[in-house]
mmCIF file of N, CA and C in Angstrom:
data_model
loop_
_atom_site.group_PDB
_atom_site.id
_atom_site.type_symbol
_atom_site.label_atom_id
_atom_site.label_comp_id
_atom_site.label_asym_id
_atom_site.label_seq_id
_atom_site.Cartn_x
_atom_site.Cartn_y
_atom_site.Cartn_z
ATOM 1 N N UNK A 1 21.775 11.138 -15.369
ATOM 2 C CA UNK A 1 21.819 10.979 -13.917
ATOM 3 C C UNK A 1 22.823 9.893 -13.549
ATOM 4 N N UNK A 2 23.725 9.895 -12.476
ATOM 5 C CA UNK A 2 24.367 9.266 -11.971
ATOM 6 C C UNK A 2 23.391 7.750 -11.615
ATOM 7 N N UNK A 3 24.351 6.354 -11.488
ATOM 8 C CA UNK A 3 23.778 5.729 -11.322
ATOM 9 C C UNK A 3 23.382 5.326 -9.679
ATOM 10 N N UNK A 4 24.063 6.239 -8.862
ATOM 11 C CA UNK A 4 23.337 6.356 -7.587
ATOM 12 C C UNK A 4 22.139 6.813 -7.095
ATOM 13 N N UNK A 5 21.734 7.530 -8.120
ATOM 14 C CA UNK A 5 20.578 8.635 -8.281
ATOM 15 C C UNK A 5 19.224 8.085 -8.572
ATOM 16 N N UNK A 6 19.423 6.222 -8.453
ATOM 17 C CA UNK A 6 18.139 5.262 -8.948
ATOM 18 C C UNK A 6 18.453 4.197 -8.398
ATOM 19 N N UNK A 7 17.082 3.447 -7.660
ATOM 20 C CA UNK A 7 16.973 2.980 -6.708
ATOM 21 C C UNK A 7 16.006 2.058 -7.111
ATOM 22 N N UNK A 8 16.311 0.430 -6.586
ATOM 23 C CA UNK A 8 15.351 -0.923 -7.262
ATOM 24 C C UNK A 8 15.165 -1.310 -5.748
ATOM 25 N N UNK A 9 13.033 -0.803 -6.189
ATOM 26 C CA UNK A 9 12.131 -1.061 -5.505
ATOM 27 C C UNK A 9 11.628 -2.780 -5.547
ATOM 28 N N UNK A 10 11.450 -3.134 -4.786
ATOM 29 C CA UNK A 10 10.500 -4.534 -4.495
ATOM 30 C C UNK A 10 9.258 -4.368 -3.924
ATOM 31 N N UNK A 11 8.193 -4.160 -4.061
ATOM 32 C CA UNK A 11 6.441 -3.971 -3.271
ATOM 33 C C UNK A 11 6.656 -5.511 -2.433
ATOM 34 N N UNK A 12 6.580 -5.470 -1.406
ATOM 35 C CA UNK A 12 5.827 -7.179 -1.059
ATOM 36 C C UNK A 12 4.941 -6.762 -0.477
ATOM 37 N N UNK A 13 3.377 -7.902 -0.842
ATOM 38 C CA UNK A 13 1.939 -7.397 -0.664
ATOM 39 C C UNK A 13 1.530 -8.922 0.556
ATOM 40 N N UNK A 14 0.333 -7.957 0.914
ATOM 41 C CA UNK A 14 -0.269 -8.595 2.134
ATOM 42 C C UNK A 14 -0.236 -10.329 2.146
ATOM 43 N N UNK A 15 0.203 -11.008 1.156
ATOM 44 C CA UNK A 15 0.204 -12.794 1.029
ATOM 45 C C UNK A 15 1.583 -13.068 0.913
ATOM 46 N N UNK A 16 2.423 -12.430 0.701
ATOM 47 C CA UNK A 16 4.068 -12.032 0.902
ATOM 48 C C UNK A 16 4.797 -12.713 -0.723
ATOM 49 N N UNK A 17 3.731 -12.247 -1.606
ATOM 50 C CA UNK A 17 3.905 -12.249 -3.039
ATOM 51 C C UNK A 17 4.700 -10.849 -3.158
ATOM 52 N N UNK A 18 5.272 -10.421 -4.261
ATOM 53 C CA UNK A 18 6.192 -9.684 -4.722
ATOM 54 C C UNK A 18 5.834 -8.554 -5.822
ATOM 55 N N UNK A 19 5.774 -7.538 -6.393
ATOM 56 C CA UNK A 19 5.568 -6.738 -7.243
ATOM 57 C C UNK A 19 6.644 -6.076 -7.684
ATOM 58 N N UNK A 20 7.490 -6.105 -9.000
ATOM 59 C CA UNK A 20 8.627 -5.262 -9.131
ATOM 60 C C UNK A 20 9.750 -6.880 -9.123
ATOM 61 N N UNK A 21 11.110 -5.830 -8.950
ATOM 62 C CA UNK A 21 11.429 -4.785 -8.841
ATOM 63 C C UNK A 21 11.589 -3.871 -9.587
ATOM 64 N N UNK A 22 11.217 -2.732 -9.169
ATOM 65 C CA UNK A 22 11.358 -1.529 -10.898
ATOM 66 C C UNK A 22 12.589 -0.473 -9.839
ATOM 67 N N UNK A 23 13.195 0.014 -11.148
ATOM 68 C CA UNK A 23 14.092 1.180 -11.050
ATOM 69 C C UNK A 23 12.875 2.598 -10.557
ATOM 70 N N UNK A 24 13.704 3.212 -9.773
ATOM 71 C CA UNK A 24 13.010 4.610 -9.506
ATOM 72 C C UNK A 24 14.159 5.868 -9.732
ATOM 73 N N UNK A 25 13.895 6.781 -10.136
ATOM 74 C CA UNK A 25 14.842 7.987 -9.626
ATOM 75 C C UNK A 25 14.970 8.281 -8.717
ATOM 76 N N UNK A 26 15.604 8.870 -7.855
ATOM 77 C CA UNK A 26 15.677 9.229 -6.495
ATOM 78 C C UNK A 26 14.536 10.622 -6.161
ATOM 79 N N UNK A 27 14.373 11.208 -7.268
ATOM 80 C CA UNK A 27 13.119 12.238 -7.831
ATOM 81 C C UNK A 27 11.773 12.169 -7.917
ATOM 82 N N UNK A 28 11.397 10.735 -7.631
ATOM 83 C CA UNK A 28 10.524 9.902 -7.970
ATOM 84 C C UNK A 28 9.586 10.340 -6.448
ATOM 85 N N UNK A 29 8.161 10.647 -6.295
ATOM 86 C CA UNK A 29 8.151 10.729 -5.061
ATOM 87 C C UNK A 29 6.736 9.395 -4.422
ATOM 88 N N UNK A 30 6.488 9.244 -3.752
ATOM 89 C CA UNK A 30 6.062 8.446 -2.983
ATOM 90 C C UNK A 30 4.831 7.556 -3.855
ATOM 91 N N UNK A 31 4.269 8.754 -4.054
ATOM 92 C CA UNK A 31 2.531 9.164 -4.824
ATOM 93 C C UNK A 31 2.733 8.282 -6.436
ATOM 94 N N UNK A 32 3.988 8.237 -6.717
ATOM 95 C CA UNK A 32 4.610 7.761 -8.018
ATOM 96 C C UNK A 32 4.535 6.747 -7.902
ATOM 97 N N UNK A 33 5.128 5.859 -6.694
ATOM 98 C CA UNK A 33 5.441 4.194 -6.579
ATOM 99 C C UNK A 33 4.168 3.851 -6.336
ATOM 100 N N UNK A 34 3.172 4.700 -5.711
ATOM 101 C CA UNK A 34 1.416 3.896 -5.576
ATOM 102 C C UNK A 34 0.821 3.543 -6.233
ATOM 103 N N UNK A 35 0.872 5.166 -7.496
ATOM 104 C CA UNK A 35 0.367 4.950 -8.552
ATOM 105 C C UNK A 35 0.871 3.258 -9.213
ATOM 106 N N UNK A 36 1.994 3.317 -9.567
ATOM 107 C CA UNK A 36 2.336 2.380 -10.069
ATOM 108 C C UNK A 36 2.131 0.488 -9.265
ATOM 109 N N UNK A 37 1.852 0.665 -8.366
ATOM 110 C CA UNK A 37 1.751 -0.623 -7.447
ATOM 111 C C UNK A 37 0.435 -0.586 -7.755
ATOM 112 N N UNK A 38 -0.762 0.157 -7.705
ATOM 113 C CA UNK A 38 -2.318 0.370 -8.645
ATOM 114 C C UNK A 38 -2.177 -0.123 -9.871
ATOM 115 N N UNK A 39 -1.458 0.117 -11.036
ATOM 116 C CA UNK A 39 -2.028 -0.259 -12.052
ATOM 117 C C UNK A 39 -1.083 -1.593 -12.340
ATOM 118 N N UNK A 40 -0.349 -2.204 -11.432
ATOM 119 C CA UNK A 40 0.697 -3.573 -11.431
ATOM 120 C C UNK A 40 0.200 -4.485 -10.664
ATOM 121 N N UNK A 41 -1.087 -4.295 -9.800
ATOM 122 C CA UNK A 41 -1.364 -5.363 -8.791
ATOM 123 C C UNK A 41 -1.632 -6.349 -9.381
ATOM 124 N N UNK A 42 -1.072 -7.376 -8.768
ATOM 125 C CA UNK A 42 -1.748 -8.789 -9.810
ATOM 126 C C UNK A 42 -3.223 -8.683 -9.381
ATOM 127 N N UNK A 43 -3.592 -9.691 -10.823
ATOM 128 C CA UNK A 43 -5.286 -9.863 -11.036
ATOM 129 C C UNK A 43 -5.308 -11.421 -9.973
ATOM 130 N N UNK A 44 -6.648 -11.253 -9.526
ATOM 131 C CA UNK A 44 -7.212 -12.439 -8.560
ATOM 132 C C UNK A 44 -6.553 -12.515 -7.293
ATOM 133 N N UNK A 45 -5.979 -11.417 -6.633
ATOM 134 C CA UNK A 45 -6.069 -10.934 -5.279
ATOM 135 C C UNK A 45 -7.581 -10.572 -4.479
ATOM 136 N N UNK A 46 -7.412 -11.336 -3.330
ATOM 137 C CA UNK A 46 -8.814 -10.779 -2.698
ATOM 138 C C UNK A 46 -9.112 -9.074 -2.136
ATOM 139 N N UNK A 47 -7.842 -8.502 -1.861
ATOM 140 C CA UNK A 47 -7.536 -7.446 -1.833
ATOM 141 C C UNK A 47 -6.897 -6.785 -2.849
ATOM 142 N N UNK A 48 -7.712 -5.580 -3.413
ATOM 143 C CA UNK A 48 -7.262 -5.327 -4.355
ATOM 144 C C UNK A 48 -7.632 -3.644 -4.219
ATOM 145 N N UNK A 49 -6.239 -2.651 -4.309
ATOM 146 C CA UNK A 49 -6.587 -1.086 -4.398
ATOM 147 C C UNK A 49 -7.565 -0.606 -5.758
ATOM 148 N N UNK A 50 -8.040 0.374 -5.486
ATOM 149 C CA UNK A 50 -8.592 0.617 -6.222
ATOM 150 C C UNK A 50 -8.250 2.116 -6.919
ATOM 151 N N UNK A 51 -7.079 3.103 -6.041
ATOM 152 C CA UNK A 51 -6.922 4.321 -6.370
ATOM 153 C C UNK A 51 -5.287 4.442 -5.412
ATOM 154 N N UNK A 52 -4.510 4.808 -5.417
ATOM 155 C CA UNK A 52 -3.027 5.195 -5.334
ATOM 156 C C UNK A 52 -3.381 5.614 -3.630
ATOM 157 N N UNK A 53 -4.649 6.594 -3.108
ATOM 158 C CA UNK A 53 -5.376 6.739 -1.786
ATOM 159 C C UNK A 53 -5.508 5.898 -0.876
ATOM 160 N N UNK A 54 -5.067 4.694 -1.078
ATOM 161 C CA UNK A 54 -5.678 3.934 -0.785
ATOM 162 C C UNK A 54 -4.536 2.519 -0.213
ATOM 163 N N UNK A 55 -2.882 2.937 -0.667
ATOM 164 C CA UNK A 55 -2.219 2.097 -0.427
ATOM 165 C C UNK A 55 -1.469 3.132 0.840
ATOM 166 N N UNK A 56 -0.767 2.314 1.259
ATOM 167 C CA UNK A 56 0.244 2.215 1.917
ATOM 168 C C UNK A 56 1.502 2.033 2.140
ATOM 169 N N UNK A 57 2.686 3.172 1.828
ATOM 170 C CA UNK A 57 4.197 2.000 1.985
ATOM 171 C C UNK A 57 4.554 2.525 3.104
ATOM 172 N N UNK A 58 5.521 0.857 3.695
ATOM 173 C CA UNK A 58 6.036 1.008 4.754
ATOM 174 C C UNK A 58 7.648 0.474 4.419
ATOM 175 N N UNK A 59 7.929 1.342 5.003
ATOM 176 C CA UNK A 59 9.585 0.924 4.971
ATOM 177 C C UNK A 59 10.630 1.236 6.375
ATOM 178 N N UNK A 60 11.151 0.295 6.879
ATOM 179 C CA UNK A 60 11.950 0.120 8.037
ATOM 180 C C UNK A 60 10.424 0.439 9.324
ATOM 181 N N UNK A 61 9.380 0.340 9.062
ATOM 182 C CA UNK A 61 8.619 0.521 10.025
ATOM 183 C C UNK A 61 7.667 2.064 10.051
ATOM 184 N N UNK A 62 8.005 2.179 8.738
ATOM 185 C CA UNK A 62 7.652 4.078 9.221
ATOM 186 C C UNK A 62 6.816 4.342 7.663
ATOM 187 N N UNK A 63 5.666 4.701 7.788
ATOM 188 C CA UNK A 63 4.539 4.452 7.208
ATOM 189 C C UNK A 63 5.112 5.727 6.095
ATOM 190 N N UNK A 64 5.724 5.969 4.668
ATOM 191 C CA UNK A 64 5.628 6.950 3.697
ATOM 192 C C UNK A 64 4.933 7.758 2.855
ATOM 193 N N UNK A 65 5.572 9.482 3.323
ATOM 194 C CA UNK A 65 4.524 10.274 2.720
ATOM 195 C C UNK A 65 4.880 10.229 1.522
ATOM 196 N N UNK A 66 2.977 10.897 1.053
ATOM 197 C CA UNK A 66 3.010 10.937 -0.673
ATOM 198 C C UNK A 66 3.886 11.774 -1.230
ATOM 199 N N UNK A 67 4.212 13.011 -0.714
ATOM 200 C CA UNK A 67 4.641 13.900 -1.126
ATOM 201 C C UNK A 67 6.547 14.279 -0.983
ATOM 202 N N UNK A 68 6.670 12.992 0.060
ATOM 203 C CA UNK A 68 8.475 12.634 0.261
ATOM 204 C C UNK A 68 8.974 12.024 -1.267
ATOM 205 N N UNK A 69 10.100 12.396 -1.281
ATOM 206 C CA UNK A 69 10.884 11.389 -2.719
ATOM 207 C C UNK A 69 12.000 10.057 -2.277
ATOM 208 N N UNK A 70 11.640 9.303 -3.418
ATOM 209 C CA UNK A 70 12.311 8.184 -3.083
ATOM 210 C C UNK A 70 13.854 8.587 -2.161
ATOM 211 N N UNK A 71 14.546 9.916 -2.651
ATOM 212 C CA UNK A 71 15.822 10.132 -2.214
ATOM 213 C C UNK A 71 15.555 10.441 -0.900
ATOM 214 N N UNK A 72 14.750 11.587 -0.195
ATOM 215 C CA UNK A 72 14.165 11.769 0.966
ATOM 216 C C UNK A 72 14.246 10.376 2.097
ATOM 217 N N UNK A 73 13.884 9.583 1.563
ATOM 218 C CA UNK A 73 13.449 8.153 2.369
ATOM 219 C C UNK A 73 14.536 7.677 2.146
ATOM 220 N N UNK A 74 15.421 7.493 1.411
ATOM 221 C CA UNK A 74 16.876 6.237 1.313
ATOM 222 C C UNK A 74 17.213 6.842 2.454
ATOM 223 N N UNK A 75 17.178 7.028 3.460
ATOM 224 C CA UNK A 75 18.138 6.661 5.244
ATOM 225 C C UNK A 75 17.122 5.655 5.739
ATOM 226 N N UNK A 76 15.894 5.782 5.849
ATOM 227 C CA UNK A 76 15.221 4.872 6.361
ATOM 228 C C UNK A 76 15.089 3.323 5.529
ATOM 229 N N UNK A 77 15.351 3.698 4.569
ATOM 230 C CA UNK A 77 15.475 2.325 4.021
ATOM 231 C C UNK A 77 16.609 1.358 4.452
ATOM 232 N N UNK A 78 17.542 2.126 4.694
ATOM 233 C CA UNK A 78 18.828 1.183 5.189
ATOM 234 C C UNK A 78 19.230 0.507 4.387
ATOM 235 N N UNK A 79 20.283 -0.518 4.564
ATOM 236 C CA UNK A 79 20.949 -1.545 3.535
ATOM 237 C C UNK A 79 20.235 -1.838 3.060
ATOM 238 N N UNK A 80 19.879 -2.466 1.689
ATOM 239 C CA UNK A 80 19.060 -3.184 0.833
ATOM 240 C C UNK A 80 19.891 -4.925 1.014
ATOM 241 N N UNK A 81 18.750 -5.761 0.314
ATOM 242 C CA UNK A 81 19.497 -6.756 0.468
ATOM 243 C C UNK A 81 19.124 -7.156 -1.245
ATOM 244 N N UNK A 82 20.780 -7.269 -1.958
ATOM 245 C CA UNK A 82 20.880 -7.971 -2.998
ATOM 246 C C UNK A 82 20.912 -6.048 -4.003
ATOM 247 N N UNK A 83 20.645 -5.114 -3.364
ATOM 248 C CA UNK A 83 20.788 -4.238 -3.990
ATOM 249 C C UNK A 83 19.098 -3.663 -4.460
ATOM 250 N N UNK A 84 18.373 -4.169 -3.740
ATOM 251 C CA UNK A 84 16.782 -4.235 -3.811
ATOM 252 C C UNK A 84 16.208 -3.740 -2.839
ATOM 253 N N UNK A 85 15.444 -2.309 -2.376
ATOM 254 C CA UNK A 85 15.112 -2.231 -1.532
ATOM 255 C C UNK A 85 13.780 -2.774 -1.614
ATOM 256 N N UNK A 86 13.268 -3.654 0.050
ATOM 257 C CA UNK A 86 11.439 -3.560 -0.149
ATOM 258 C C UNK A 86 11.112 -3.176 0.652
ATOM 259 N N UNK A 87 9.837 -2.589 -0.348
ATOM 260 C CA UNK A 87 8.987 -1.982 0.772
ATOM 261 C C UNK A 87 7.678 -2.529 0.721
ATOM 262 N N UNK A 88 6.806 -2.751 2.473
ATOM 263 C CA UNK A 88 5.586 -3.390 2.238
ATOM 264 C C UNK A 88 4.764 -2.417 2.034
ATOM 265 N N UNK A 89 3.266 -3.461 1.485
ATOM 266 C CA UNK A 89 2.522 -2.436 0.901
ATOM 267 C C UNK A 89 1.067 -2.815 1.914
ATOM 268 N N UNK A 90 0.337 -1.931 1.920
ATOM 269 C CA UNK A 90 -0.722 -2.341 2.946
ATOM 270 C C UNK A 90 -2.104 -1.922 2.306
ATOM 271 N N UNK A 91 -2.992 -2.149 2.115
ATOM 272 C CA UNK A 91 -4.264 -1.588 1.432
ATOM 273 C C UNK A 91 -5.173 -1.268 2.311
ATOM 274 N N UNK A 92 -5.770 0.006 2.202
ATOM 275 C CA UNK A 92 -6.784 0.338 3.366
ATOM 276 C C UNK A 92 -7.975 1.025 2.283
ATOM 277 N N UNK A 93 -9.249 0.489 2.219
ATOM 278 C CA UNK A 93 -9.923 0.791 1.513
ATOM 279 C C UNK A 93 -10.192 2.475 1.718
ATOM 280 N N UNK A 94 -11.251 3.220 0.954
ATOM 281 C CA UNK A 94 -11.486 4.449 1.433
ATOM 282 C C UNK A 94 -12.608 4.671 2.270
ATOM 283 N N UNK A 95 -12.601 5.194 3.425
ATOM 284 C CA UNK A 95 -13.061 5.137 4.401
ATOM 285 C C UNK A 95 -14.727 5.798 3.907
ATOM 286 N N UNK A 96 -15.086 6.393 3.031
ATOM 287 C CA UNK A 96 -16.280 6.490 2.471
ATOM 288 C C UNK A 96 -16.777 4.851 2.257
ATOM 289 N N UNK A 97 -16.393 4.724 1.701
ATOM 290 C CA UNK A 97 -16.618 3.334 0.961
ATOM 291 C C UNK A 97 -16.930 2.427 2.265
ATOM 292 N N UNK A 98 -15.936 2.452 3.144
ATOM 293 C CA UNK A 98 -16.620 1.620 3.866
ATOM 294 C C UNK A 98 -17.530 1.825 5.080
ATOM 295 N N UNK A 99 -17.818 3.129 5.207
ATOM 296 C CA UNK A 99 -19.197 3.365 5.762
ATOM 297 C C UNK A 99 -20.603 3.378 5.160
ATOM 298 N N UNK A 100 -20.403 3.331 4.003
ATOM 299 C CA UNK A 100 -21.759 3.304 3.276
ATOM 300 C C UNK A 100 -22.027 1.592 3.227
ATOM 301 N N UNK A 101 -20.762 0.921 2.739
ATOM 302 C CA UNK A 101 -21.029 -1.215 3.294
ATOM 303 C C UNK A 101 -21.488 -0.657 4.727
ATOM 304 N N UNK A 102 -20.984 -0.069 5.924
ATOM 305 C CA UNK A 102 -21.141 -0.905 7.214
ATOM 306 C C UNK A 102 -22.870 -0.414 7.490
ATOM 307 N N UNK A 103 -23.241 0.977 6.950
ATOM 308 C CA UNK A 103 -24.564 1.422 7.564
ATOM 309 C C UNK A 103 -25.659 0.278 6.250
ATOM 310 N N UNK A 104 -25.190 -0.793 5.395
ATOM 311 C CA UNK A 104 -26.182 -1.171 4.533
ATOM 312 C C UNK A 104 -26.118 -2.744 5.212
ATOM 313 N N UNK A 105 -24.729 -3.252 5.872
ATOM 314 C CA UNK A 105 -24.617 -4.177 6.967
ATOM 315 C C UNK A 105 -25.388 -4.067 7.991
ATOM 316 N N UNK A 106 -25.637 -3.128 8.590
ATOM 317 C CA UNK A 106 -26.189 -2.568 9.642
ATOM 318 C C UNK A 106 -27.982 -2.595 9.852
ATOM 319 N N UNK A 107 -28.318 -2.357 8.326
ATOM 320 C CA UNK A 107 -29.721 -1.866 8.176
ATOM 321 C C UNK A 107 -30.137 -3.624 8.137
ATOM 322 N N UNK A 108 -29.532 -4.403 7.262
ATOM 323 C CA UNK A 108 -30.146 -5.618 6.881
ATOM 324 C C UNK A 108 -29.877 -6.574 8.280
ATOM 325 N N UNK A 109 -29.056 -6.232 8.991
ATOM 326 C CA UNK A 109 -28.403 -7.470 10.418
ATOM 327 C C UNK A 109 -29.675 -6.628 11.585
ATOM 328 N N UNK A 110 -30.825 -6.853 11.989
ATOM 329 C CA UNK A 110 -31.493 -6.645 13.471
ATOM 330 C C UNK A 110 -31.494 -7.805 14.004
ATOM 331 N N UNK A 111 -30.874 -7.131 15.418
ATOM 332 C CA UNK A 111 -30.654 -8.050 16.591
ATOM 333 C C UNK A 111 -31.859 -8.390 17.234
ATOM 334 N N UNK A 112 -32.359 -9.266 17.279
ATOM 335 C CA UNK A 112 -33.546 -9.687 18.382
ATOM 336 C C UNK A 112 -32.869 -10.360 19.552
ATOM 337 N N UNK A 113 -33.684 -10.012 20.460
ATOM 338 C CA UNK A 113 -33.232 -10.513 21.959
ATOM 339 C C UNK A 113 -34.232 -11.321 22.191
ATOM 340 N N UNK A 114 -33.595 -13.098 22.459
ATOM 341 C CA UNK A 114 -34.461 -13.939 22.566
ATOM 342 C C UNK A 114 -34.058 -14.296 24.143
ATOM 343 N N UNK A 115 -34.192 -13.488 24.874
ATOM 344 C CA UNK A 115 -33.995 -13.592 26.728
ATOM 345 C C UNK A 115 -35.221 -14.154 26.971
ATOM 346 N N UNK A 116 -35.059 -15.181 28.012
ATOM 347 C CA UNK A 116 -36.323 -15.813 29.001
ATOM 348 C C UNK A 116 -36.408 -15.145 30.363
ATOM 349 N N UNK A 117 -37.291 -14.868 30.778
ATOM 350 C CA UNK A 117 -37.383 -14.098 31.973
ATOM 351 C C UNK A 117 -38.056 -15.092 32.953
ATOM 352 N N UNK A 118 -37.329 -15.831 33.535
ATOM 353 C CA UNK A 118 -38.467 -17.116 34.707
ATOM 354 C C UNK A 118 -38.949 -16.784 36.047
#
């Protein structure tokens, strides 16, 4: 492959720490860089993915599908700086997951109403 045909990713994560940069193919598609930002997250983050579902990249503002390839997306990436593109990463837990915390939040928190009526 030509060496235009590969592209150096930077992750920057929610504390504006860094992951990478790794080479990609331009073949490479979205679902690829998650995976890989999953099993690279640093250890002792308070946020931490747990499945590739579950991240987020954003680049120039515009949230990337799983199923686009890195080549697909190089217009929105725009200039790189230093020859590095980054892209942020955002973690959104899975929305199962966090309805089963909020209804077990829910069950243990009752509100009593301590109103005086004079």
């Amino acid at each position: 492959m030509p060496e235009d045909d590969f592209i150096d990713i930077k992750f920057r994560l929610y504390d504006g720490s860094d992951i990478g940069p790794f080479r990609y193919s331009s073949a490479s598609t979205i679902d690829v860089l998650k995976q890989r930002i999953v099993s690279d997250w640093p250890k002792g983050k308070t946020i931490t993915p747990k499945a590739a579902n579950e991240v987020k990249l954003i680049s120039s503002g515009k949230i990337l599908e799983n199923n686009k390839t890195v080549g697909q997306c190089k217009l929105p990436f725009g200039e790189s700086t230093g020859g590095v593109t980054i892209m942020h990463v955002v973690v959104q837990p899975s929305l199962a997951k966090a309805k089963t915390e909020k209804k077990t939040d829910n069950s243990q928190q009752k509100i009593v109403c301590s109103c005086s009526i004079l």
